[in-house]
Amino acid sequence: MDITITNSEWLFLPLVTLTLVLSALIFFAGPIARYVVKLVTDDALDKLLTDKYTQNLFELLPALKRLSVLNMVESGLRAETGKIISRPLGTPKHFLGFENLMFVPRQLSGLSLPESTPVDLSITLGPAAQTPLTLSIPLMISGMAYGTALSEEAKQALARAAKTLQTAICSGEGPYLPEERQEADKYILQICRWSWGGRTSEQIAAADMLEVQIGHGSNMGTFRIEAADFQGKARTLAGLTPGQPAICLPAPPGIQKVDDWPGFMKGLRQKAGGIPIALKIMATDRIEEDIAAAADLGFDVVVIDGAEGGAHAAAPIKQDDFGIPTLHALIRAKRCLSNAAISIIVAGGFNTPGQCLKALALGADAIYLGTVPLLALVHNQLEKALPWEPPTTLVFYDSPAKTKLNVGLAATSVVNALASMALEMQELLRGLGKASLKELSAADLVALDSVTAEVTGVKRVYDDSQLTLSRKEPPKQSGKSNLLEAQQVANSRKDKKQGKYKVLTAKKLLKARKLT
């Protein structure tokens, strides 16, 4: 039997009922929520403050005072697989860097340059080579390998950006990717420690500089990538047979022992056709030994990768416990090569234009950047990965999300990031009154602490022997007054010597200030 409502007012009854229910819920939502939160909080506090330590969540707090969250996560990863774990993007450790160096502009004794003044940032690498490599800016895109690290899309975007910036990109240690070379202008081909690392004559002929890689900041020595983890186009280009793992060698193909280096370099020089040949090494305490050998072998450029350098896949123990910091390595390398026509490229830990410019002032000829362009690739595309995946899933070769990367947009972001850094460097140089990068030197820096001053040889901002007692010429006083004043200053200064603090005597301070 059909029931028909003839009175239209009954049609509004469900709507009115729903409105009343919603209003009641909204009115009582606050008190209900507070009550629930109070119940949960009281219960949690009761457990935390009364449960035995062995059954208490706070059991982790003492451990976290000694361990970091990273330590706990990596311990879990080891427990899960029983294999060597691979950490991306380098060590979390902090080393002595460029932060305690400051530039020193002139103000009354000199003027900065007008904003319209062009500033030359161009550099030349391998000046002794038959065909040196000239770039418009000293910022280069470092070797991030195709296949063993980055996807084809990411490599194309980086190469396109390098061409726009009129700088160079390094192939990295992955298989040779023709599409990357087509996108790039200035191209550095890495002769690396894999079975494909010797490269073909055609690949070498397509390069503007060769880079023999024996180590880098966060990794050196041998390791393997299982066949199951290295599939697709990169595996085909690498020339591996089915089921064959990719194994990193102690040295590039053709080097079985140290005595093989001279013959290897002779053959490579013949294939290079006059372009510069660089040697890339991990910065270690044997850096002088390595640089001397590089000079004897006739390398045109030395690439030094400090302990701050990143990697797509390296064991944490190598990242955390190999190498020395970039700043130390640069200073020691520059002292070794002060009279040689060998260019220095530094890498590892460079994230700001200020850090880059300080390294250039201390003697570097160019800076390799890796993390900066890598993160710039995914700028404006983060929503394709977040919140459930890290942004780097858009650029890594073994990620199913790599095809989501918009190559054109990624290339534009990298161009903007590096162009912005270059513009800031030019602005600082104008502030120093310099129209060219070649005018910059360590004399334009001052060190804020004793350690940085000692490491770099840069003037320290303060000097105990140059203590200023007064801004104005003090009036003549009796010897007793001078002695009292000096004693007061001496009592406020302590000189750390052999681990003990020794108060400076008034007599010694008087002699230093020539008050006697």
PDB file of N, CA and C in Angstrom, residues 332-397:
ATOM      1  N   ARG A 332      95.275  21.852   2.762  1.00  0.00           N
ATOM      2  CA  ARG A 332      96.458  21.014   2.577  1.00  0.00           C
ATOM      3  C   ARG A 332      96.753  20.786   1.097  1.00  0.00           C
ATOM      4  N   ALA A 333      95.708  20.621   0.298  1.00  0.00           N
ATOM      5  CA  ALA A 333      95.910  20.431  -1.138  1.00  0.00           C
ATOM      6  C   ALA A 333      96.479  21.688  -1.789  1.00  0.00           C
ATOM      7  N   LYS A 334      95.953  22.836  -1.409  1.00  0.00           N
ATOM      8  CA  LYS A 334      96.422  24.094  -1.992  1.00  0.00           C
ATOM      9  C   LYS A 334      97.885  24.327  -1.666  1.00  0.00           C
ATOM     10  N   ARG A 335      98.310  23.993  -0.462  1.00  0.00           N
ATOM     11  CA  ARG A 335      99.716  24.165  -0.101  1.00  0.00           C
ATOM     12  C   ARG A 335     100.609  23.242  -0.927  1.00  0.00           C
ATOM     13  N   CYS A 336     100.108  22.053  -1.228  1.00  0.00           N
ATOM     14  CA  CYS A 336     100.886  21.119  -2.051  1.00  0.00           C
ATOM     15  C   CYS A 336     101.011  21.601  -3.494  1.00  0.00           C
ATOM     16  N   LEU A 337      99.968  22.246  -3.989  1.00  0.00           N
ATOM     17  CA  LEU A 337      99.906  22.607  -5.410  1.00  0.00           C
ATOM     18  C   LEU A 337     100.135  24.093  -5.644  1.00  0.00           C
ATOM     19  N   SER A 338     100.725  24.777  -4.683  1.00  0.00           N
ATOM     20  CA  SER A 338     100.879  26.231  -4.799  1.00  0.00           C
ATOM     21  C   SER A 338     101.696  26.639  -6.007  1.00  0.00           C
ATOM     22  N   ASN A 339     102.617  25.789  -6.441  1.00  0.00           N
ATOM     23  CA  ASN A 339     103.477  26.135  -7.578  1.00  0.00           C
ATOM     24  C   ASN A 339     103.196  25.279  -8.805  1.00  0.00           C
ATOM     25  N   ALA A 340     102.037  24.604  -8.819  1.00  0.00           N
ATOM     26  CA  ALA A 340     101.699  23.719  -9.934  1.00  0.00           C
ATOM     27  C   ALA A 340     100.499  24.246 -10.700  1.00  0.00           C
ATOM     28  N   ALA A 341     100.477  23.971 -11.996  1.00  0.00           N
ATOM     29  CA  ALA A 341      99.357  24.398 -12.843  1.00  0.00           C
ATOM     30  C   ALA A 341      98.271  23.330 -12.848  1.00  0.00           C
ATOM     31  N   ILE A 342      97.891  22.893 -11.668  1.00  0.00           N
ATOM     32  CA  ILE A 342      96.849  21.874 -11.501  1.00  0.00           C
ATOM     33  C   ILE A 342      95.666  22.508 -10.791  1.00  0.00           C
ATOM     34  N   SER A 343      94.495  22.404 -11.397  1.00  0.00           N
ATOM     35  CA  SER A 343      93.283  23.005 -10.826  1.00  0.00           C
ATOM     36  C   SER A 343      92.756  22.148  -9.687  1.00  0.00           C
ATOM     37  N   ILE A 344      92.067  22.802  -8.762  1.00  0.00           N
ATOM     38  CA  ILE A 344      91.467  22.112  -7.607  1.00  0.00           C
ATOM     39  C   ILE A 344      89.956  22.309  -7.636  1.00  0.00           C
ATOM     40  N   ILE A 345      89.229  21.202  -7.632  1.00  0.00           N
ATOM     41  CA  ILE A 345      87.774  21.218  -7.467  1.00  0.00           C
ATOM     42  C   ILE A 345      87.481  20.577  -6.115  1.00  0.00           C
ATOM     43  N   VAL A 346      86.672  21.228  -5.293  1.00  0.00           N
ATOM     44  CA  VAL A 346      86.321  20.657  -3.997  1.00  0.00           C
ATOM     45  C   VAL A 346      84.838  20.326  -3.957  1.00  0.00           C
ATOM     46  N   ALA A 347      84.516  19.334  -3.159  1.00  0.00           N
ATOM     47  CA  ALA A 347      83.127  18.890  -3.002  1.00  0.00           C
ATOM     48  C   ALA A 347      82.929  18.385  -1.593  1.00  0.00           C
ATOM     49  N   GLY A 348      81.670  18.353  -1.176  1.00  0.00           N
ATOM     50  CA  GLY A 348      81.342  17.816   0.136  1.00  0.00           C
ATOM     51  C   GLY A 348      80.930  18.872   1.130  1.00  0.00           C
ATOM     52  N   GLY A 349      79.626  18.998   1.385  1.00  0.00           N
ATOM     53  CA  GLY A 349      79.129  19.890   2.422  1.00  0.00           C
ATOM     54  C   GLY A 349      78.848  21.311   1.985  1.00  0.00           C
ATOM     55  N   PHE A 350      78.803  21.584   0.690  1.00  0.00           N
ATOM     56  CA  PHE A 350      78.541  22.943   0.212  1.00  0.00           C
ATOM     57  C   PHE A 350      77.040  23.115  -0.044  1.00  0.00           C
ATOM     58  N   ASN A 351      76.432  23.979   0.763  1.00  0.00           N
ATOM     59  CA  ASN A 351      74.987  24.194   0.667  1.00  0.00           C
ATOM     60  C   ASN A 351      74.606  25.656   0.451  1.00  0.00           C
ATOM     61  N   THR A 352      75.529  26.573   0.685  1.00  0.00           N
ATOM     62  CA  THR A 352      75.226  28.004   0.559  1.00  0.00           C
ATOM     63  C   THR A 352      76.249  28.681  -0.345  1.00  0.00           C
ATOM     64  N   PRO A 353      75.870  29.794  -0.960  1.00  0.00           N
ATOM     65  CA  PRO A 353      76.838  30.533  -1.786  1.00  0.00           C
ATOM     66  C   PRO A 353      78.010  31.061  -0.977  1.00  0.00           C
ATOM     67  N   GLY A 354      77.771  31.390   0.302  1.00  0.00           N
ATOM     68  CA  GLY A 354      78.859  31.869   1.145  1.00  0.00           C
ATOM     69  C   GLY A 354      79.926  30.813   1.358  1.00  0.00           C
ATOM     70  N   GLN A 355      79.514  29.581   1.618  1.00  0.00           N
ATOM     71  CA  GLN A 355      80.477  28.498   1.775  1.00  0.00           C
ATOM     72  C   GLN A 355      81.297  28.314   0.503  1.00  0.00           C
ATOM     73  N   CYS A 356      80.625  28.360  -0.630  1.00  0.00           N
ATOM     74  CA  CYS A 356      81.319  28.190  -1.915  1.00  0.00           C
ATOM     75  C   CYS A 356      82.348  29.299  -2.134  1.00  0.00           C
ATOM     76  N   LEU A 357      81.960  30.535  -1.871  1.00  0.00           N
ATOM     77  CA  LEU A 357      82.847  31.667  -2.129  1.00  0.00           C
ATOM     78  C   LEU A 357      84.044  31.646  -1.170  1.00  0.00           C
ATOM     79  N   LYS A 358      83.851  31.201   0.040  1.00  0.00           N
ATOM     80  CA  LYS A 358      84.976  31.098   0.982  1.00  0.00           C
ATOM     81  C   LYS A 358      85.975  30.047   0.507  1.00  0.00           C
ATOM     82  N   ALA A 359      85.464  28.926   0.004  1.00  0.00           N
ATOM     83  CA  ALA A 359      86.361  27.898  -0.530  1.00  0.00           C
ATOM     84  C   ALA A 359      87.150  28.428  -1.729  1.00  0.00           C
ATOM     85  N   LEU A 360      86.497  29.210  -2.572  1.00  0.00           N
ATOM     86  CA  LEU A 360      87.180  29.803  -3.724  1.00  0.00           C
ATOM     87  C   LEU A 360      88.233  30.813  -3.267  1.00  0.00           C
ATOM     88  N   ALA A 361      87.935  31.562  -2.209  1.00  0.00           N
ATOM     89  CA  ALA A 361      88.912  32.514  -1.673  1.00  0.00           C
ATOM     90  C   ALA A 361      90.133  31.801  -1.110  1.00  0.00           C
ATOM     91  N   LEU A 362      89.936  30.580  -0.604  1.00  0.00           N
ATOM     92  CA  LEU A 362      91.036  29.823  -0.012  1.00  0.00           C
ATOM     93  C   LEU A 362      91.832  29.024  -1.035  1.00  0.00           C
ATOM     94  N   GLY A 363      91.447  29.112  -2.305  1.00  0.00           N
ATOM     95  CA  GLY A 363      92.272  28.483  -3.332  1.00  0.00           C
ATOM     96  C   GLY A 363      91.604  27.475  -4.227  1.00  0.00           C
ATOM     97  N   ALA A 364      90.346  27.129  -3.972  1.00  0.00           N
ATOM     98  CA  ALA A 364      89.660  26.216  -4.885  1.00  0.00           C
ATOM     99  C   ALA A 364      89.370  26.928  -6.204  1.00  0.00           C
ATOM    100  N   ASP A 365      89.377  26.178  -7.291  1.00  0.00           N
ATOM    101  CA  ASP A 365      89.058  26.749  -8.603  1.00  0.00           C
ATOM    102  C   ASP A 365      87.589  26.569  -8.959  1.00  0.00           C
ATOM    103  N   ALA A 366      86.946  25.558  -8.387  1.00  0.00           N
ATOM    104  CA  ALA A 366      85.526  25.314  -8.666  1.00  0.00           C
ATOM    105  C   ALA A 366      84.945  24.459  -7.550  1.00  0.00           C
ATOM    106  N   ILE A 367      83.610  24.442  -7.493  1.00  0.00           N
ATOM    107  CA  ILE A 367      82.883  23.702  -6.462  1.00  0.00           C
ATOM    108  C   ILE A 367      81.941  22.710  -7.146  1.00  0.00           C
ATOM    109  N   TYR A 368      81.988  21.475  -6.714  1.00  0.00           N
ATOM    110  CA  TYR A 368      81.007  20.477  -7.135  1.00  0.00           C
ATOM    111  C   TYR A 368      79.826  20.526  -6.169  1.00  0.00           C
ATOM    112  N   LEU A 369      78.620  20.619  -6.699  1.00  0.00           N
ATOM    113  CA  LEU A 369      77.396  20.594  -5.901  1.00  0.00           C
ATOM    114  C   LEU A 369      76.605  19.337  -6.229  1.00  0.00           C
ATOM    115  N   GLY A 370      76.124  18.647  -5.196  1.00  0.00           N
ATOM    116  CA  GLY A 370      75.320  17.449  -5.401  1.00  0.00           C
ATOM    117  C   GLY A 370      73.967  17.545  -4.731  1.00  0.00           C
ATOM    118  N   THR A 371      73.968  17.729  -3.419  1.00  0.00           N
ATOM    119  CA  THR A 371      72.708  17.755  -2.678  1.00  0.00           C
ATOM    120  C   THR A 371      71.830  18.934  -3.085  1.00  0.00           C
ATOM    121  N   VAL A 372      72.441  20.101  -3.323  1.00  0.00           N
ATOM    122  CA  VAL A 372      71.652  21.290  -3.698  1.00  0.00           C
ATOM    123  C   VAL A 372      70.859  21.049  -4.977  1.00  0.00           C
ATOM    124  N   PRO A 373      71.486  20.657  -6.097  1.00  0.00           N
ATOM    125  CA  PRO A 373      70.684  20.397  -7.299  1.00  0.00           C
ATOM    126  C   PRO A 373      69.763  19.192  -7.164  1.00  0.00           C
ATOM    127  N   LEU A 374      70.166  18.210  -6.351  1.00  0.00           N
ATOM    128  CA  LEU A 374      69.310  17.042  -6.163  1.00  0.00           C
ATOM    129  C   LEU A 374      67.987  17.433  -5.520  1.00  0.00           C
ATOM    130  N   LEU A 375      68.046  18.239  -4.468  1.00  0.00           N
ATOM    131  CA  LEU A 375      66.818  18.679  -3.805  1.00  0.00           C
ATOM    132  C   LEU A 375      66.037  19.671  -4.664  1.00  0.00           C
ATOM    133  N   ALA A 376      66.768  20.456  -5.459  1.00  0.00           N
ATOM    134  CA  ALA A 376      66.080  21.412  -6.338  1.00  0.00           C
ATOM    135  C   ALA A 376      65.261  20.695  -7.404  1.00  0.00           C
ATOM    136  N   LEU A 377      65.678  19.500  -7.796  1.00  0.00           N
ATOM    137  CA  LEU A 377      64.946  18.743  -8.818  1.00  0.00           C
ATOM    138  C   LEU A 377      63.478  18.552  -8.459  1.00  0.00           C
ATOM    139  N   VAL A 378      63.198  18.334  -7.179  1.00  0.00           N
ATOM    140  CA  VAL A 378      61.829  18.000  -6.771  1.00  0.00           C
ATOM    141  C   VAL A 378      61.071  19.211  -6.241  1.00  0.00           C
ATOM    142  N   HIS A 379      61.681  20.381  -6.305  1.00  0.00           N
ATOM    143  CA  HIS A 379      60.977  21.587  -5.885  1.00  0.00           C
ATOM    144  C   HIS A 379      59.727  21.774  -6.753  1.00  0.00           C
ATOM    145  N   ASN A 380      58.629  22.148  -6.116  1.00  0.00           N
ATOM    146  CA  ASN A 380      57.328  22.308  -6.790  1.00  0.00           C
ATOM    147  C   ASN A 380      56.725  20.992  -7.266  1.00  0.00           C
ATOM    148  N   GLN A 381      57.348  19.848  -6.895  1.00  0.00           N
ATOM    149  CA  GLN A 381      56.777  18.547  -7.259  1.00  0.00           C
ATOM    150  C   GLN A 381      56.667  17.636  -6.038  1.00  0.00           C
ATOM    151  N   LEU A 382      56.802  18.228  -4.861  1.00  0.00           N
ATOM    152  CA  LEU A 382      56.805  17.443  -3.629  1.00  0.00           C
ATOM    153  C   LEU A 382      55.493  16.697  -3.401  1.00  0.00           C
ATOM    154  N   GLU A 383      54.397  17.278  -3.874  1.00  0.00           N
ATOM    155  CA  GLU A 383      53.096  16.649  -3.626  1.00  0.00           C
ATOM    156  C   GLU A 383      52.973  15.297  -4.320  1.00  0.00           C
ATOM    157  N   LYS A 384      53.858  15.015  -5.273  1.00  0.00           N
ATOM    158  CA  LYS A 384      53.821  13.724  -5.956  1.00  0.00           C
ATOM    159  C   LYS A 384      54.372  12.598  -5.083  1.00  0.00           C
ATOM    160  N   ALA A 385      55.072  12.967  -4.015  1.00  0.00           N
ATOM    161  CA  ALA A 385      55.659  11.951  -3.131  1.00  0.00           C
ATOM    162  C   ALA A 385      55.143  12.044  -1.699  1.00  0.00           C
ATOM    163  N   LEU A 386      55.120  13.255  -1.177  1.00  0.00           N
ATOM    164  CA  LEU A 386      54.681  13.446   0.205  1.00  0.00           C
ATOM    165  C   LEU A 386      53.185  13.189   0.337  1.00  0.00           C
ATOM    166  N   PRO A 387      52.686  12.754   1.505  1.00  0.00           N
ATOM    167  CA  PRO A 387      53.433  12.600   2.770  1.00  0.00           C
ATOM    168  C   PRO A 387      53.945  11.201   3.034  1.00  0.00           C
ATOM    169  N   TRP A 388      53.688  10.242   2.124  1.00  0.00           N
ATOM    170  CA  TRP A 388      53.987   8.852   2.443  1.00  0.00           C
ATOM    171  C   TRP A 388      55.355   8.397   1.948  1.00  0.00           C
ATOM    172  N   GLU A 389      55.979   9.151   1.087  1.00  0.00           N
ATOM    173  CA  GLU A 389      57.294   8.792   0.568  1.00  0.00           C
ATOM    174  C   GLU A 389      58.207  10.005   0.628  1.00  0.00           C
ATOM    175  N   PRO A 390      59.545   9.808   0.757  1.00  0.00           N
ATOM    176  CA  PRO A 390      60.461  10.948   0.720  1.00  0.00           C
ATOM    177  C   PRO A 390      60.526  11.537  -0.677  1.00  0.00           C
ATOM    178  N   PRO A 391      60.841  12.816  -0.807  1.00  0.00           N
ATOM    179  CA  PRO A 391      60.874  13.466  -2.125  1.00  0.00           C
ATOM    180  C   PRO A 391      61.841  12.813  -3.110  1.00  0.00           C
ATOM    181  N   THR A 392      62.918  12.187  -2.587  1.00  0.00           N
ATOM    182  CA  THR A 392      63.916  11.604  -3.486  1.00  0.00           C
ATOM    183  C   THR A 392      63.393  10.400  -4.258  1.00  0.00           C
ATOM    184  N   THR A 393      62.225   9.874  -3.884  1.00  0.00           N
ATOM    185  CA  THR A 393      61.663   8.775  -4.676  1.00  0.00           C
ATOM    186  C   THR A 393      61.328   9.225  -6.091  1.00  0.00           C
ATOM    187  N   LEU A 394      61.246  10.521  -6.311  1.00  0.00           N
ATOM    188  CA  LEU A 394      60.966  11.039  -7.657  1.00  0.00           C
ATOM    189  C   LEU A 394      62.199  11.033  -8.551  1.00  0.00           C
ATOM    190  N   VAL A 395      63.386  10.829  -7.964  1.00  0.00           N
ATOM    191  CA  VAL A 395      64.615  10.947  -8.770  1.00  0.00           C
ATOM    192  C   VAL A 395      65.485   9.699  -8.743  1.00  0.00           C
ATOM    193  N   PHE A 396      65.248   8.766  -7.816  1.00  0.00           N
ATOM    194  CA  PHE A 396      66.094   7.576  -7.736  1.00  0.00           C
ATOM    195  C   PHE A 396      65.690   6.547  -8.785  1.00  0.00           C
ATOM    196  N   TYR A 397      66.677   5.854  -9.319  1.00  0.00           N
ATOM    197  CA  TYR A 397      66.458   4.898 -10.411  1.00  0.00           C
ATOM    198  C   TYR A 397      65.568   3.732  -9.992  1.00  0.00           C
TER     199      TYR A 397
END
